[in-house]
C-alpha positions as a Python dict, from the first residue, in 0.01 Angstrom:
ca = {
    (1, 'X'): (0, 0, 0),
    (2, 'X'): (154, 351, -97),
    (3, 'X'): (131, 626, 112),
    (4, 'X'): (111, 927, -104),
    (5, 'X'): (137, 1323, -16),
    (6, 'X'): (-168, 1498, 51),
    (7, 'X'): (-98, 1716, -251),
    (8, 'X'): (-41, 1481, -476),
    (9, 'X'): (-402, 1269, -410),
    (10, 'X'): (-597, 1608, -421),
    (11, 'X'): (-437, 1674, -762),
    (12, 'X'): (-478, 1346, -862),
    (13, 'X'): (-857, 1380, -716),
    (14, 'X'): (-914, 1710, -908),
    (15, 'X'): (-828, 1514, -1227),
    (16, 'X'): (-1011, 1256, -1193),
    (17, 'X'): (-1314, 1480, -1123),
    (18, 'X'): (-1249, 1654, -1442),
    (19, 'X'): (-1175, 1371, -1659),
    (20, 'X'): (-1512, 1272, -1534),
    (21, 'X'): (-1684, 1564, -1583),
    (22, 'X'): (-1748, 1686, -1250),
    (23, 'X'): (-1677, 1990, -1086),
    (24, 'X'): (-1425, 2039, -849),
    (25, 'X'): (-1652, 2247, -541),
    (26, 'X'): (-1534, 2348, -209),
    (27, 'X'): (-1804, 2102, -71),
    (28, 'X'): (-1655, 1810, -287),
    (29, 'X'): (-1312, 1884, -206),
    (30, 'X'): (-1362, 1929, 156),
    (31, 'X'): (-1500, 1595, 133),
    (32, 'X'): (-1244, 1421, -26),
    (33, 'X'): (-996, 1574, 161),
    (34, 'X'): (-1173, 1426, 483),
    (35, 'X'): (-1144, 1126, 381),
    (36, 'X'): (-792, 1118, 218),
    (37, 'X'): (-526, 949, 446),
    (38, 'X'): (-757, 861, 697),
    (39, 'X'): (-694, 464, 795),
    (40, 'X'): (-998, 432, 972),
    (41, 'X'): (-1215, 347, 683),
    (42, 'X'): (-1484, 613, 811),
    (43, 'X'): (-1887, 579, 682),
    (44, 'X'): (-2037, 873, 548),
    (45, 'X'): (-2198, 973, 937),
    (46, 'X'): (-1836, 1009, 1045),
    (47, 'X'): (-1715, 1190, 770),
    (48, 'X'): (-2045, 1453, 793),
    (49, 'X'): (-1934, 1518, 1143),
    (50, 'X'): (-1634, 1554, 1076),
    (51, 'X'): (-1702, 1798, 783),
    (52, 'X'): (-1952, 2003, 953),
    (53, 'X'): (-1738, 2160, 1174),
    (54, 'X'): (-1604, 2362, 936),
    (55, 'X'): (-1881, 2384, 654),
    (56, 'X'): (-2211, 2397, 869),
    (57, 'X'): (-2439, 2433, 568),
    (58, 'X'): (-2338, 2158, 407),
    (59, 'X'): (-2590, 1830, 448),
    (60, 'X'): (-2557, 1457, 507),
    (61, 'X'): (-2738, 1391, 197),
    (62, 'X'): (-2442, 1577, 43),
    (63, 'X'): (-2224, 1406, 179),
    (64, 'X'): (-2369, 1070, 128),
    (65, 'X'): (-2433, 1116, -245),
    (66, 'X'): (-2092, 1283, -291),
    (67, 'X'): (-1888, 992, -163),
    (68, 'X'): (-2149, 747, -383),
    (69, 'X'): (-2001, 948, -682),
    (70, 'X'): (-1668, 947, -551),
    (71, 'X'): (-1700, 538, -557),
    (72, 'X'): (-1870, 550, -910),
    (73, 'X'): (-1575, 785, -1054),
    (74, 'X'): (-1269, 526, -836),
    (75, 'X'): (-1113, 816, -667),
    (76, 'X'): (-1199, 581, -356),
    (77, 'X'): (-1362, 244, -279),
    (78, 'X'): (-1668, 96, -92),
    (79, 'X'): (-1548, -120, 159),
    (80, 'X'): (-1722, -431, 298),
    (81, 'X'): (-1869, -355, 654),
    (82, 'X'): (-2042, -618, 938),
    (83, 'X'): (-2252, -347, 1077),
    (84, 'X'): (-2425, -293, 721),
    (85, 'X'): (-2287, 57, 719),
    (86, 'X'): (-2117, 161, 414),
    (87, 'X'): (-1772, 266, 468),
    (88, 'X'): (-1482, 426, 219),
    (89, 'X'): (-1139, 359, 177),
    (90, 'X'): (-910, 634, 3),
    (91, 'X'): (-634, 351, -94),
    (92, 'X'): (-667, 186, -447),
    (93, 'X'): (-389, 25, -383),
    (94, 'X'): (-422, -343, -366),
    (95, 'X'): (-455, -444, -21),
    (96, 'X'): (-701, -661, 214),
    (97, 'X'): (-873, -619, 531),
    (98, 'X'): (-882, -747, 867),
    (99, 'X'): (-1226, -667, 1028),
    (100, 'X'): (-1324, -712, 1396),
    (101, 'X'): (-1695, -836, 1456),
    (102, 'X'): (-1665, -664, 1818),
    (103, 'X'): (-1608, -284, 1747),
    (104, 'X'): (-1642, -290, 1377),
    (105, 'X'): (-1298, -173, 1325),
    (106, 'X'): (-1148, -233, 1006),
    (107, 'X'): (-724, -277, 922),
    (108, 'X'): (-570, -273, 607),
    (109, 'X'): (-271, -547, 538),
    (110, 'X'): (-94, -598, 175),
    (111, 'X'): (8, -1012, 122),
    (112, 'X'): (163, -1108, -246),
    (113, 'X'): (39, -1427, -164),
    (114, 'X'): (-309, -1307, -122),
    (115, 'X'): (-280, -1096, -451),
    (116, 'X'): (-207, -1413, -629),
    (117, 'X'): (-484, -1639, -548),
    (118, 'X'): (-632, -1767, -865),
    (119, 'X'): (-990, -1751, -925),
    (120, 'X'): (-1165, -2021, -923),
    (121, 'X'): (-1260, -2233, -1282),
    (122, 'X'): (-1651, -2099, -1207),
    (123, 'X'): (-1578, -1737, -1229),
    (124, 'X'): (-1320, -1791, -1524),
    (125, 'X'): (-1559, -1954, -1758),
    (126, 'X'): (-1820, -1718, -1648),
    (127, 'X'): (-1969, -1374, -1851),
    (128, 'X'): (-1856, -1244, -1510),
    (129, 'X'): (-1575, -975, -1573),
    (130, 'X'): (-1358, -963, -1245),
    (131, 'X'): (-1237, -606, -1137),
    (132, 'X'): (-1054, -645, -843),
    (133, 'X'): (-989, -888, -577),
    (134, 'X'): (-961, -835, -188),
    (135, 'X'): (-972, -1078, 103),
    (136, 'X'): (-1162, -1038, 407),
    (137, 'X'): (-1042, -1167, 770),
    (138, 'X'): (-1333, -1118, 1056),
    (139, 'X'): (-1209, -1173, 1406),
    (140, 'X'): (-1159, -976, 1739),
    (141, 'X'): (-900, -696, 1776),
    (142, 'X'): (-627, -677, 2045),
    (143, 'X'): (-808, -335, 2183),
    (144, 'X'): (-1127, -585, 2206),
    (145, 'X'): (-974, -907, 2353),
    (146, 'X'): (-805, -699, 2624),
    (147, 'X'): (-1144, -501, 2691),
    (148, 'X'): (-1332, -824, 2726),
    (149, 'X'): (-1027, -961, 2967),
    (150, 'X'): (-1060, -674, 3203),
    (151, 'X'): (-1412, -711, 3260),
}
């Protein structure tokens, strides 16, 4: 996973916008910038507080359908969530996730290995067309194990 300079992803951002068409606002780049570099994997909620801080007119629904563009345009990915809540993920960078079932935390971890698993014969003869590949490991978090051994 490469850690770029906040510059360079907000230029690369603005590009992508305008390749696509879209405007660069202050609202969508005070999104974006929210979001960039932030590990956490935050859902749209957390990003709205976040942003609202500092731009109190702006609206979840704003938010919500920005980062839904965001997705649709890949200047950042949807990433799979056990609480049902969507959450985004700035790196496009191959990488895969561990995710713990007790606080809904989720970790990002890069494996060569894991990047190299073939797909299986039913999804290569299929009229499926593959895009990307990511593994998913649930479990429980140090933070969480050591919470449930004070109590």
């Amino acid at each position: 996973m490469e850690n770029k300079p906040a510059e360079l992803q907000t230029e690369q951002f603005m590009k992508r916008c305008r390749e696509n068409h879209l405007k660069v606002t202050p609202q969508r780049l005070a999104i974006y910038q929210a979001l960039a570099g932030n590990r956490e994997h935050p859902s749209a909620e957390r990003i709205y507080r976040n942003i609202v801080r500092t731009n109190p007119t702006i609206s979840f629904d704003t938010v919500n359908r920005t980062l839904l563009t965001f997705a649709e345009i890949g200047v950042i990915d949807t990433v799979e969530s056990h609480s049902g809540v969507r959450r985004f993920d700035t790196d496009l960078e191959p990488h895969h996730h561990l995710h713990c079932v007790q606080c809904g935390g989720i970790t990002d971890f890069s494996d060569k290995t894991l990047d190299a698993i073939p797909l299986p014969e039913a999804v290569n003869n299929s009229q499926f067309k593959v895009l990307g590949k990511r593994v998913i490991i649930s479990g429980i978090c140090e933070a969480c194990r050591k919470s449930a051994r004070k109590e």
